[in-house]
Short mmCIF file of C-alpha atoms in Angstrom, two decimals:
data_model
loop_
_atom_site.label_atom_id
_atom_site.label_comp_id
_atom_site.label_asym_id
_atom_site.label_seq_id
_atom_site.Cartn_x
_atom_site.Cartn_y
_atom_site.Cartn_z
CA UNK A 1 0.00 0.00 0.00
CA UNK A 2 1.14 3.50 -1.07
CA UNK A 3 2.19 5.77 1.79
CA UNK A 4 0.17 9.19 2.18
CA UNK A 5 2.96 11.03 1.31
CA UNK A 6 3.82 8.87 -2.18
CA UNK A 7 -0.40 9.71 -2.13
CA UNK A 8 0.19 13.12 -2.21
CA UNK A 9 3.03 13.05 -4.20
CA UNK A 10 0.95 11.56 -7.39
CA UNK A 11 -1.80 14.36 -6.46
CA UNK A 12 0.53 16.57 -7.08
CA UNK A 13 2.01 15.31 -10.28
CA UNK A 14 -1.82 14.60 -10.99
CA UNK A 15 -2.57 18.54 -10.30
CA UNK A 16 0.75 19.66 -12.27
CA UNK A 17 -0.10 17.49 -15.44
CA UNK A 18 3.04 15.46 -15.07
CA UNK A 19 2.22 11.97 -16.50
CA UNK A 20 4.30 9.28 -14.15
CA UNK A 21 3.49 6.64 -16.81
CA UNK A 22 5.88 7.90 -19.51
CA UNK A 23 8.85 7.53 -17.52
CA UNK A 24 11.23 4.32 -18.23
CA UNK A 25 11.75 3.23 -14.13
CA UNK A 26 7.87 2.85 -14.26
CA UNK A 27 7.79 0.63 -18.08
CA UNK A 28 7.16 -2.72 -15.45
CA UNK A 29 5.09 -1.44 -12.85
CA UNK A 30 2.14 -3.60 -13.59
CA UNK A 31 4.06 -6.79 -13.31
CA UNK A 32 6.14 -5.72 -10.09
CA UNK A 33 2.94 -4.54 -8.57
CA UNK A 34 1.87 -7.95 -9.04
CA UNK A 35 4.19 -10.08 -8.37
CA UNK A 36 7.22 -7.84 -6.27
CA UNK A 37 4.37 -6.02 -3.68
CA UNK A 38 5.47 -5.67 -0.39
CA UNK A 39 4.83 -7.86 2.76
CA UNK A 40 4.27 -5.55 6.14
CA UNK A 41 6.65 -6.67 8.71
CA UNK A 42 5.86 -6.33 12.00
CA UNK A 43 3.08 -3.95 13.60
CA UNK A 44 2.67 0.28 11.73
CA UNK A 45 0.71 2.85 12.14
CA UNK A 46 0.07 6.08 10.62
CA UNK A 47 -1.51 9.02 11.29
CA UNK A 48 -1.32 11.97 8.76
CA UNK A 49 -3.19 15.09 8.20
CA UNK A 50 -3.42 17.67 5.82
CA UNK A 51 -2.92 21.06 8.00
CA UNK A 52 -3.92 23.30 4.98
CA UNK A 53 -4.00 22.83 1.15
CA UNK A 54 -0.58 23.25 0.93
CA UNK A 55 1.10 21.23 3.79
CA UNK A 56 0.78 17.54 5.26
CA UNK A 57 2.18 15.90 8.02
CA UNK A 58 2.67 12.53 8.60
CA UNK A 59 3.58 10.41 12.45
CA UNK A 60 4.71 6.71 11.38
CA UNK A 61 5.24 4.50 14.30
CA UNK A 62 6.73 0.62 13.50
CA UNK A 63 7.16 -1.85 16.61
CA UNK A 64 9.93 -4.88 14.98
CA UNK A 65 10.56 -5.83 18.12
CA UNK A 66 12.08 -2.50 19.19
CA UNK A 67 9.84 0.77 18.66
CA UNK A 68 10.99 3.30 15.97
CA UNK A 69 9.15 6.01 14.52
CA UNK A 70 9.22 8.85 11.86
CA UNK A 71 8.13 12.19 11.28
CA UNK A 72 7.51 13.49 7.64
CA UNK A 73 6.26 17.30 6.43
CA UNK A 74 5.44 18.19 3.26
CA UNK A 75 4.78 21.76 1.35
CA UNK A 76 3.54 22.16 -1.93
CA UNK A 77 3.33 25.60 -3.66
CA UNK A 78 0.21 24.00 -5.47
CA UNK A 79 -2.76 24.16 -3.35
CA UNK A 80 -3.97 20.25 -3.42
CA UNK A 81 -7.42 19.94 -3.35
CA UNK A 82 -7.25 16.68 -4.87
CA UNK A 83 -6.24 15.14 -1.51
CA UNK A 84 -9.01 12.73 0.43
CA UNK A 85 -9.28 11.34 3.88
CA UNK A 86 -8.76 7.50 4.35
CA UNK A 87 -12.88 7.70 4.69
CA UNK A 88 -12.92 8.49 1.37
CA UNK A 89 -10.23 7.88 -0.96
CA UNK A 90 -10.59 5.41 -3.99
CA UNK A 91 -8.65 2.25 -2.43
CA UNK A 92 -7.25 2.12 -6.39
CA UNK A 93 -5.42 5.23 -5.32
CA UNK A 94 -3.43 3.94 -2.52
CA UNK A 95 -3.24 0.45 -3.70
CA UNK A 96 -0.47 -0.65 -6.53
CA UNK A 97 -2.19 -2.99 -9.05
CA UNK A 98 -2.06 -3.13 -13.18
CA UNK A 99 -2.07 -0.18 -14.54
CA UNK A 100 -4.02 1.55 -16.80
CA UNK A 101 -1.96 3.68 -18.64
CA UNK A 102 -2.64 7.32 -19.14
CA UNK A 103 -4.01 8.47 -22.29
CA UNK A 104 -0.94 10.39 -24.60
CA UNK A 105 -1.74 14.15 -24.57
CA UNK A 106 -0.27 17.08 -25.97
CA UNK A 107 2.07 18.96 -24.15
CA UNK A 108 0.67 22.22 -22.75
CA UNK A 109 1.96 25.27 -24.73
CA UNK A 110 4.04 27.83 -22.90
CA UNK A 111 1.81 30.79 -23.89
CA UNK A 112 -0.67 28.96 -21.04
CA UNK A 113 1.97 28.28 -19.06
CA UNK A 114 1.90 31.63 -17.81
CA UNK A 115 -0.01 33.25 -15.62
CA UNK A 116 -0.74 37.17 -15.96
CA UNK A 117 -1.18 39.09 -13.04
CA UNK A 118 -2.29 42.60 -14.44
CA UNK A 119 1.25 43.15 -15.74
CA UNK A 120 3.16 40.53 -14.17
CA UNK A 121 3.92 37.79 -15.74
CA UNK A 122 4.43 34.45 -13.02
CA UNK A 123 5.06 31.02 -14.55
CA UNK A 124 3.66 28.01 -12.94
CA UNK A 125 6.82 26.68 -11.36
CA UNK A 126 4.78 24.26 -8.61
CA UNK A 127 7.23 23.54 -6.44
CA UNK A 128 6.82 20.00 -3.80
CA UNK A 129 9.21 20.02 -0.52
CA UNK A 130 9.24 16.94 1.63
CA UNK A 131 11.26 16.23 4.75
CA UNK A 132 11.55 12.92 6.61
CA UNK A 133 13.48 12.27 9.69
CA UNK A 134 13.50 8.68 11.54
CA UNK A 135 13.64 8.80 15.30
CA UNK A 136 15.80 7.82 17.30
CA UNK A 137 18.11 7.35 14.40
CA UNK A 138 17.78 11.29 13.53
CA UNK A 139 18.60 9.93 9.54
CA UNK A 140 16.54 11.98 6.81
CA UNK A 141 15.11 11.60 3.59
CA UNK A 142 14.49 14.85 1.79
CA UNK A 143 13.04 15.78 -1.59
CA UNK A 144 12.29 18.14 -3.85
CA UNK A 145 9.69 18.21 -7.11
CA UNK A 146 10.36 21.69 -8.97
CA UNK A 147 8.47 21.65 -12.62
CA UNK A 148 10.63 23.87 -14.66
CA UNK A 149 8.38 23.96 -18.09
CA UNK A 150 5.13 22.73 -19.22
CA UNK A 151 7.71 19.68 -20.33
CA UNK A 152 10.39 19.50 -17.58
CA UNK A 153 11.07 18.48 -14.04
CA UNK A 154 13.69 18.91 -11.47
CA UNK A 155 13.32 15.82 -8.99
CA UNK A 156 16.00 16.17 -6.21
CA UNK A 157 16.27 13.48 -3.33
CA UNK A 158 18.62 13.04 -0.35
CA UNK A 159 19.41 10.83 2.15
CA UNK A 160 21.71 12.10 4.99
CA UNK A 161 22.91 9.84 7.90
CA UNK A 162 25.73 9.80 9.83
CA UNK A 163 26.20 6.21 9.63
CA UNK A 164 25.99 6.20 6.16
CA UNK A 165 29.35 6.67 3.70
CA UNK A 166 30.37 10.80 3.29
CA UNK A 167 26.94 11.02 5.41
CA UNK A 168 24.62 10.16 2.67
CA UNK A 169 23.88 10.82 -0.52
CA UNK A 170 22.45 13.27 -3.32
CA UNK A 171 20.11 12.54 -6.52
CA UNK A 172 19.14 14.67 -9.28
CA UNK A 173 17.02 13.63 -12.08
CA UNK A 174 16.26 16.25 -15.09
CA UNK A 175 13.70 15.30 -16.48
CA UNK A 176 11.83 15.94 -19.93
CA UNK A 177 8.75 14.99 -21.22
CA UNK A 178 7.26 15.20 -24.44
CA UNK A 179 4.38 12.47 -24.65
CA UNK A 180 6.40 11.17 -27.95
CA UNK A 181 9.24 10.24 -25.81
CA UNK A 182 10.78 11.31 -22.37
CA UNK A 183 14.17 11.71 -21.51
CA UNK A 184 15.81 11.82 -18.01
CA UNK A 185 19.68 13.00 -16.83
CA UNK A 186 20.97 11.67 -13.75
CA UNK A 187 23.37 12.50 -11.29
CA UNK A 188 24.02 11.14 -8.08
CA UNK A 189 27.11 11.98 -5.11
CA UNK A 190 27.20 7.82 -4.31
CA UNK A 191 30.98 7.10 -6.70
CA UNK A 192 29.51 9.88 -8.93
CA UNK A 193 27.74 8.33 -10.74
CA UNK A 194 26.00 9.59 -14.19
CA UNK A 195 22.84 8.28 -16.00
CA UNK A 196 20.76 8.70 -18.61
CA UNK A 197 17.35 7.59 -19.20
CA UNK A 198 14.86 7.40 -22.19
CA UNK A 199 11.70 6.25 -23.81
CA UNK A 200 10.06 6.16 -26.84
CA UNK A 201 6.18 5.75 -27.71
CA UNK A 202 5.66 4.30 -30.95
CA UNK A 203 2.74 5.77 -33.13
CA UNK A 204 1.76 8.98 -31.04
CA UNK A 205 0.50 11.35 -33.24
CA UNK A 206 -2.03 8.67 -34.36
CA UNK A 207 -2.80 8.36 -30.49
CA UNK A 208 -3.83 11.51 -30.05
CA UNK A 209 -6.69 11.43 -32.92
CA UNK A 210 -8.17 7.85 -32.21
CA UNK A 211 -8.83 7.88 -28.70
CA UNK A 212 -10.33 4.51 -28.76
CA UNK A 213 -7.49 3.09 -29.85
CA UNK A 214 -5.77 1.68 -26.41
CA UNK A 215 -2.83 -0.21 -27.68
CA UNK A 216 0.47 1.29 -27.48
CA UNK A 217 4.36 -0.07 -27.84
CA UNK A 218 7.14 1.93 -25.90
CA UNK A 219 10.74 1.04 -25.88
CA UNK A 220 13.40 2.54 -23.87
CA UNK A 221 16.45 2.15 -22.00
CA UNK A 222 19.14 3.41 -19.52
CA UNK A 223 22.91 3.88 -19.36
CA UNK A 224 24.67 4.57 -16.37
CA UNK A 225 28.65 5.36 -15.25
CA UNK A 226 30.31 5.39 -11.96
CA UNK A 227 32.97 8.13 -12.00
CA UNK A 228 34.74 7.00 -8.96
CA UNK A 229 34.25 2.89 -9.51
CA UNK A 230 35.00 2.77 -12.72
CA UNK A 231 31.36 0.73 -13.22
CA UNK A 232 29.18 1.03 -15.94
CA UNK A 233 25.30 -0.32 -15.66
CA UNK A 234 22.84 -0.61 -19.00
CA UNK A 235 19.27 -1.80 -19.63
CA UNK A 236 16.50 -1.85 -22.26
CA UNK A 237 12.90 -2.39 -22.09
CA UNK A 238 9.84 -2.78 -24.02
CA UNK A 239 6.13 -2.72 -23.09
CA UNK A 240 3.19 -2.98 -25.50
CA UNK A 241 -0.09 -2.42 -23.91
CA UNK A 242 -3.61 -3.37 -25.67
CA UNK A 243 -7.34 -4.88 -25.67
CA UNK A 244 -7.51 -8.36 -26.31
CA UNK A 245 -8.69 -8.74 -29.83
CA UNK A 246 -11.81 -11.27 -28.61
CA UNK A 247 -12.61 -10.02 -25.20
CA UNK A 248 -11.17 -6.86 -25.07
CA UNK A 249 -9.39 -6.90 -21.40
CA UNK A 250 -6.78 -4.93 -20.92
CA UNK A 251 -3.17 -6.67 -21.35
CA UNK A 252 0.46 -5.44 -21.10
CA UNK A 253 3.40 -7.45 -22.38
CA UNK A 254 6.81 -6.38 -21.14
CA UNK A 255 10.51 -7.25 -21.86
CA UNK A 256 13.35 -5.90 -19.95
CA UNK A 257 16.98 -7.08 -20.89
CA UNK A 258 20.53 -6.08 -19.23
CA UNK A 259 23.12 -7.42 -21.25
CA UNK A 260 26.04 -6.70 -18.99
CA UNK A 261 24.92 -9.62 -17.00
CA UNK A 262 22.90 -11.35 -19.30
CA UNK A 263 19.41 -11.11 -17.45
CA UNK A 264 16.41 -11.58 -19.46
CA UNK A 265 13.17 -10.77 -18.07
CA UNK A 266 9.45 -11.47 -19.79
CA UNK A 267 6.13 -10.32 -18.44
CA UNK A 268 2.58 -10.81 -19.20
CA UNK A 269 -0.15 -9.16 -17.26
CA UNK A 270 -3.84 -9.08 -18.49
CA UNK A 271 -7.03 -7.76 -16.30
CA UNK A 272 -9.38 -10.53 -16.84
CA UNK A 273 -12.43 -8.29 -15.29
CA UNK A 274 -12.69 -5.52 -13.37
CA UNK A 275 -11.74 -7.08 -10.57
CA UNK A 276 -9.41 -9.48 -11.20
CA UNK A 277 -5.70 -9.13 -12.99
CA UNK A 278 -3.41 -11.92 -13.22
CA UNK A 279 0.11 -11.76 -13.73
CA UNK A 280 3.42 -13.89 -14.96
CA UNK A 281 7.11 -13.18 -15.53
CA UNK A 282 9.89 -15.44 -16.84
CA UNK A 283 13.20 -14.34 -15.68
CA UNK A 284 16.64 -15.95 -17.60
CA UNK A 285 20.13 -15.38 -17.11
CA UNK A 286 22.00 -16.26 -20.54
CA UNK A 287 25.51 -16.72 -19.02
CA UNK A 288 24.18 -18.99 -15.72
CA UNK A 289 21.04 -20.75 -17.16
CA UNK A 290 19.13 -19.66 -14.05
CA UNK A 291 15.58 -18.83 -14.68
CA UNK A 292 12.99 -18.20 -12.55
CA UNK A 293 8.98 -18.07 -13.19
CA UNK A 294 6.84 -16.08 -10.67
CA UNK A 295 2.93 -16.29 -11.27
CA UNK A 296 0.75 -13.73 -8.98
CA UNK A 297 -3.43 -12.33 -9.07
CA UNK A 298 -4.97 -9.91 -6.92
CA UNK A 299 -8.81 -9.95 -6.49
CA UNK A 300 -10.44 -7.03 -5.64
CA UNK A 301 -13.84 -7.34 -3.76
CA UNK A 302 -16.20 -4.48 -4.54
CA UNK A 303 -19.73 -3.35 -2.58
CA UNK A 304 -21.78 -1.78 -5.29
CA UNK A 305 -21.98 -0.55 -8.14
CA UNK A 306 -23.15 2.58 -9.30
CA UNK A 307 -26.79 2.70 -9.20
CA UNK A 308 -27.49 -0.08 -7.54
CA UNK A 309 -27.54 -0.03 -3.74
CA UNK A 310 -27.89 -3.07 -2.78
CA UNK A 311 -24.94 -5.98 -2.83
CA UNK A 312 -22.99 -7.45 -5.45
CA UNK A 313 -25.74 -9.13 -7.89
CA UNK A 314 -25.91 -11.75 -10.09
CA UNK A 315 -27.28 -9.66 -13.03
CA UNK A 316 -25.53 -7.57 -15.46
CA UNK A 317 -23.89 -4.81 -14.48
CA UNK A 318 -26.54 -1.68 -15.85
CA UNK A 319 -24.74 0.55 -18.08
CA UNK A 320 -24.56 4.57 -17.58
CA UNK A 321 -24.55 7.07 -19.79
CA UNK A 322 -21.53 8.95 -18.90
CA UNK A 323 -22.96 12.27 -20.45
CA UNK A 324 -25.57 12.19 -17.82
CA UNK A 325 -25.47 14.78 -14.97
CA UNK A 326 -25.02 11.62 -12.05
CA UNK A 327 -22.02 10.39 -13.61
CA UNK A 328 -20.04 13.61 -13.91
CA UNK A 329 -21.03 14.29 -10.65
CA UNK A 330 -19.45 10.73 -9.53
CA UNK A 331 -16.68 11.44 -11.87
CA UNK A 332 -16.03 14.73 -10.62
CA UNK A 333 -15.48 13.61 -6.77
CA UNK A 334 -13.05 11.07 -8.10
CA UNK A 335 -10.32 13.11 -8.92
CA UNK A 336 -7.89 10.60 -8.89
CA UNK A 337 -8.97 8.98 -11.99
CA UNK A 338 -6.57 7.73 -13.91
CA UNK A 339 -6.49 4.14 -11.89
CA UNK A 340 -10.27 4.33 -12.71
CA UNK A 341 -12.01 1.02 -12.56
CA UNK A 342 -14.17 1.80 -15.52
CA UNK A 343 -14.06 0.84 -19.17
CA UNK A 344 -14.81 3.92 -21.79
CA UNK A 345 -16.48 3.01 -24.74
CA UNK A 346 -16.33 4.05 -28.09
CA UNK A 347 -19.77 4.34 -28.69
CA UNK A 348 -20.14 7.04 -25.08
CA UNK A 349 -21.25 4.33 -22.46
CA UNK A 350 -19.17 3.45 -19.51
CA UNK A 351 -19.04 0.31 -17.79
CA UNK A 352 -20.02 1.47 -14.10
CA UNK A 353 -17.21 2.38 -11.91
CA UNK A 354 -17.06 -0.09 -8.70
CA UNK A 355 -16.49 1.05 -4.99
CA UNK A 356 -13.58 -1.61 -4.03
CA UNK A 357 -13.60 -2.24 -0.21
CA UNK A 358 -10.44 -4.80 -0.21
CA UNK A 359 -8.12 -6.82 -2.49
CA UNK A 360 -6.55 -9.71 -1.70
CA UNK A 361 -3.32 -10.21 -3.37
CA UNK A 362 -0.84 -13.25 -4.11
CA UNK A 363 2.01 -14.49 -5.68
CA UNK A 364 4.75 -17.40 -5.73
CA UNK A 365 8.10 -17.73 -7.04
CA UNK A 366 9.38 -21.31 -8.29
CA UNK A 367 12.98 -20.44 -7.92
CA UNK A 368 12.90 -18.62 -4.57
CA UNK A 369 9.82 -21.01 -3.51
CA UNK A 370 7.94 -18.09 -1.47
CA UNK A 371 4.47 -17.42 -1.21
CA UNK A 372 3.18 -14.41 -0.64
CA UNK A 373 -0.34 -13.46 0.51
CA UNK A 374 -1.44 -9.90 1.28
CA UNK A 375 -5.21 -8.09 1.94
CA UNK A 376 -5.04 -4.62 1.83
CA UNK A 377 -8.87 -2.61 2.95
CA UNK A 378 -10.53 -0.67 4.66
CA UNK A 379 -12.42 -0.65 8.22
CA UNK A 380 -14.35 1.85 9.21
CA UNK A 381 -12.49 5.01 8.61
CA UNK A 382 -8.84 3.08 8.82
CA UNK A 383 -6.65 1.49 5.81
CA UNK A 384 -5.02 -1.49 6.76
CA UNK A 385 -2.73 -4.26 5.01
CA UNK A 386 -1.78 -7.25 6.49
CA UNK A 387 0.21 -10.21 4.75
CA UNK A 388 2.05 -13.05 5.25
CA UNK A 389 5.34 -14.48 3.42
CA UNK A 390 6.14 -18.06 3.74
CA UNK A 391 9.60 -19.57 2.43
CA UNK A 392 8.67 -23.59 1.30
CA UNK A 393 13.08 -24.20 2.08
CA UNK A 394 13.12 -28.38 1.94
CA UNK A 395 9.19 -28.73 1.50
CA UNK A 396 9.22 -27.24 5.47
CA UNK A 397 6.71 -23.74 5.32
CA UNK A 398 8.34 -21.35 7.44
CA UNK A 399 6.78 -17.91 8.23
CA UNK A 400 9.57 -15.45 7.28
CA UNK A 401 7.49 -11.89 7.47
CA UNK A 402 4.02 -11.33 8.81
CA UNK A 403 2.57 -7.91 9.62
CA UNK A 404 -0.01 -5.48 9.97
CA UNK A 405 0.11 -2.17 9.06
CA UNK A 406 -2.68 0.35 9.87
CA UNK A 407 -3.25 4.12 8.04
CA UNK A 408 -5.57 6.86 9.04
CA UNK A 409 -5.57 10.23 7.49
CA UNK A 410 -8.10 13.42 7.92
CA UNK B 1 47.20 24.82 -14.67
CA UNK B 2 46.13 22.78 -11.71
CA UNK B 3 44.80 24.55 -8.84
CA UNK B 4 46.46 23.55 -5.88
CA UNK B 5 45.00 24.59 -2.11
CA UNK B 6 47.12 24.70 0.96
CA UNK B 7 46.48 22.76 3.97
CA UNK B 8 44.95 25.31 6.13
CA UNK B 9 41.92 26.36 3.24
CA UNK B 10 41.03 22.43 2.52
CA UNK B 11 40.41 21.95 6.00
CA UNK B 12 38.41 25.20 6.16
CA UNK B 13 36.41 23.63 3.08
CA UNK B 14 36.09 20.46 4.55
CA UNK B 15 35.09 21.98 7.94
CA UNK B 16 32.41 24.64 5.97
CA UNK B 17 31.06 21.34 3.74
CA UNK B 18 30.44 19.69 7.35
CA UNK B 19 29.01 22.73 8.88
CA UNK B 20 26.34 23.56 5.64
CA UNK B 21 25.50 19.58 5.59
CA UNK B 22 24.33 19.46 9.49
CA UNK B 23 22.64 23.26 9.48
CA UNK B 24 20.86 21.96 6.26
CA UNK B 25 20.14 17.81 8.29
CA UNK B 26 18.52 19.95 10.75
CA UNK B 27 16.84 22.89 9.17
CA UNK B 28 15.22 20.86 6.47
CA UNK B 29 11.96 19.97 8.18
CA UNK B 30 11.94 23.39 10.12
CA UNK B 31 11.85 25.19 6.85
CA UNK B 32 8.89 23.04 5.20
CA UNK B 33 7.23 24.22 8.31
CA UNK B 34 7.95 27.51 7.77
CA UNK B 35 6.84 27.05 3.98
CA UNK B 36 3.60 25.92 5.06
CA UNK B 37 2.93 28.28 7.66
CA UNK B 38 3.90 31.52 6.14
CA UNK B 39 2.74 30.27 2.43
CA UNK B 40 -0.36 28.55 2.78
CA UNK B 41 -3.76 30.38 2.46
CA UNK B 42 -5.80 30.54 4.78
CA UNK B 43 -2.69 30.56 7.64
CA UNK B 44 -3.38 27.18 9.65
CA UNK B 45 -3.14 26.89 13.10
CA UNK B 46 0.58 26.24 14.08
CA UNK B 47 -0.42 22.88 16.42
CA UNK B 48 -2.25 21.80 13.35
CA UNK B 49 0.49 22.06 10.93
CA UNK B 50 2.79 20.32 13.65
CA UNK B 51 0.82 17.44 14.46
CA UNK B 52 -1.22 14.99 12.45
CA UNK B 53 -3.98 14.22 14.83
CA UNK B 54 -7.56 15.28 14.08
CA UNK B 55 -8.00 16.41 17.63
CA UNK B 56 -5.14 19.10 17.49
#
């Protein structure tokens, strides 16, 4: 489960217009959502609040047999109205599951990037601040999201701790998006090391006149250098996204290479309803002959549908017109959208959205031989996720992580 | 040309480097703070801004 500060993070990309899908460290988030999600370890809890539209604060407390805690503040020159209590926000918001990609848009045009006051011209530079510091360790994360143009970023993160080497470390990431492809320059104080990211969507300019048309191939890749170690690091990826020709469910195919050390990786993800997405991945090492095959669903348990008050029924689902007045209203008050569990289609119905109360997810891995179960909901006005990882080591199950982690926000 | 510092004004630069990193370890989360309490419209409440319960 997402954090409510990596919540308000994507409100505030949402409320910016950055689009998080057309960067390459995201090109197999589906799959690792998954298949890689995390297990909670030991017992959490935290509280956050948003003070104003521009700030948040955030207590964390985690008991792992010894108590530690954080702290986190965040400031965002963009008022975020966007944000909801854990009463009321989508549960696809805070929960990592396949993807539904963002439709390609064009960029916005500099001429409305600006803002006139009388005179004065002020350019939307939306600036995000975030501080973290762990108790009683006194380490902190820090970051900061400056957008420079209606196509660029500055993303700056740091980690300082005394226990770490030179006290911690610095990241920048320029990056530049143009919905055709997006580009990304990275530097980083840990053996100076320098990057460079990129991806590429095939066939845009026909995306943006057939909106229907939901298939999309991207292909990109990343080349990094150590300065100080001498050590350089390369991968490539691919993802093609699309309806099923027959039953037109959502699917996303991905392939992720590094040939430095030979690792071939295959993924093949496909949401067989609105509720249910399955996922596989084939991992290969050409110079070892290791492989690996992980297999993982998550099944998401809804309470009604739109329009109908009563249970989940047997009959089929009713159909809404999403020109009419109730549905933009529904629409409206989910602002977070982009995870929406509805299907558009072309002819202007919608498949009703669903109110999801809890997901239970799971997934295996023949080569580690783990199994991994997690439910992730909500009760009453809490969100909590609890799971359970078990390591089958000489056919013997033994309970390696179990936890329960609770989140309340107002 | 290779610049070349004496002994005295690289420990100076080491000991400024360590002095910026803690004042900016420690000031960090007191200038969010100050971010959001100075920036934000309408001003909140300063106990609200610090702490995350609904009661505050």
């Amino acid at each position: 489960m997402r954090t409510y500060m990596d919540y308000v993070l994507r409100c505030f990309y949402e409320s910016t217009g950055w689009n998080e899908d057309n960067i390459y460290p995201n090109i197999t988030l589906t799959s690792q959502s998954l298949l890689d999600f995390k297990v909670p370890n030991g017992f959490g809890l935290n509280l956050s609040s948003q003070s104003s539209p521009n700030s948040a604060s955030t207590y964390n407390l985690t008991n792992l047999g010894f108590v530690s805690g954080s702290v986190a503040y965040l400031y965002s020159s963009k008022p975020l109205c966007n944000i909801q209590s854990t009463k009321s926000m989508d549960l696809k918001d805070v929960v990592t599951g396949y993807k539904l990609l963002t439709p390609l848009r064009e960029t916005e045009s500099r001429l409305y990037w600006n803002q006139w006051h009388g005179a004065a011209r002020n350019q939307k530079r939306d600036t995000l601040y975030y501080g973290r510091m762990y108790l009683p360790g006194r380490g902190l994360e820090a970051m900061l999201v400056r957008r420079l143009s209606p196509t660029t970023q500055l993303l700056i993160t740091c980690v300082s701790d005394s226990h770490l080497k030179n006290g911690g470390t610095l990241t920048m990431h320029y990056q530049r998006d143009v919905g055709q492809w997006c580009n990304e320059l990275i530097y980083s104080t840990n053996e100076a090391l320098l990057g460079v990211r990129g991806m590429f969507n095939f066939g845009y300019h026909r995306k943006l006149r057939e909106y229907y048309n939901a298939s999309r191939l991207s292909i990109g890749g990343e080349l990094y250098y150590g300065v100080l170690n001498k050590s350089p690091g390369l991968s490539i990826a691919a993802r093609y996204v699309a309806n099923s020709a027959y039953t037109g469910t959502p699917l996303t195919l991905t392939l992720t290479c590094n040939p430095l050390v030979g690792h071939l990786s295959t993924a093949y993800s496909l949401m067989a309803s609105n509720s249910t997405q399955l996922s596989s991945r084939f991992d290969f090492n050409v110079y070892s002959y290791m492989s690996d095959l992980s297999i993982g669903c998550e099944i998401w348990k809804n309470k009604y549908t739109v329009g109908s008050q009563s249970g989940p029924s047997d009959t089929a689902p009713e159909i809404v017109d999403i020109k009419s007045p109730e549905f933009a209203v529904k629409r409206e008050s989910r602002l977070s959208s982009r995870q929406s569990s509805s299907f558009t289609m072309s002819n202007g119905t919608c498949v009703p959205e669903e109110e999801f109360t809890n997901v239970l997810k799971a997934s295996t891995s023949f080569g580690s031989r783990n199994v991994k179960l997690l439910w992730e909901g909500r009760y009453k006005e809490l969100l909590l996720s609890s799971g359970v990882m078990v390591n089958l080591v000489d056919g013997t199950p033994v309970i390696s992580t179990i936890g329960v982690e609770v989140q309340y926000s107002c | 040309m290779a610049l070349s510092l004496s002994e005295d004004t690289r420990e100076r630069v080491s000991k400024l480097l360590d002095v910026s990193r803690v004042a900016v370890h420690y000031g960090w989360i007191p200038f969010i703070l100050y971010l959001g309490w100075t920036q934000s419209l309408p001003r909140p409440n300063l106990i609200k801004l610090l702490s995350p319960f609904p009661t505050a």
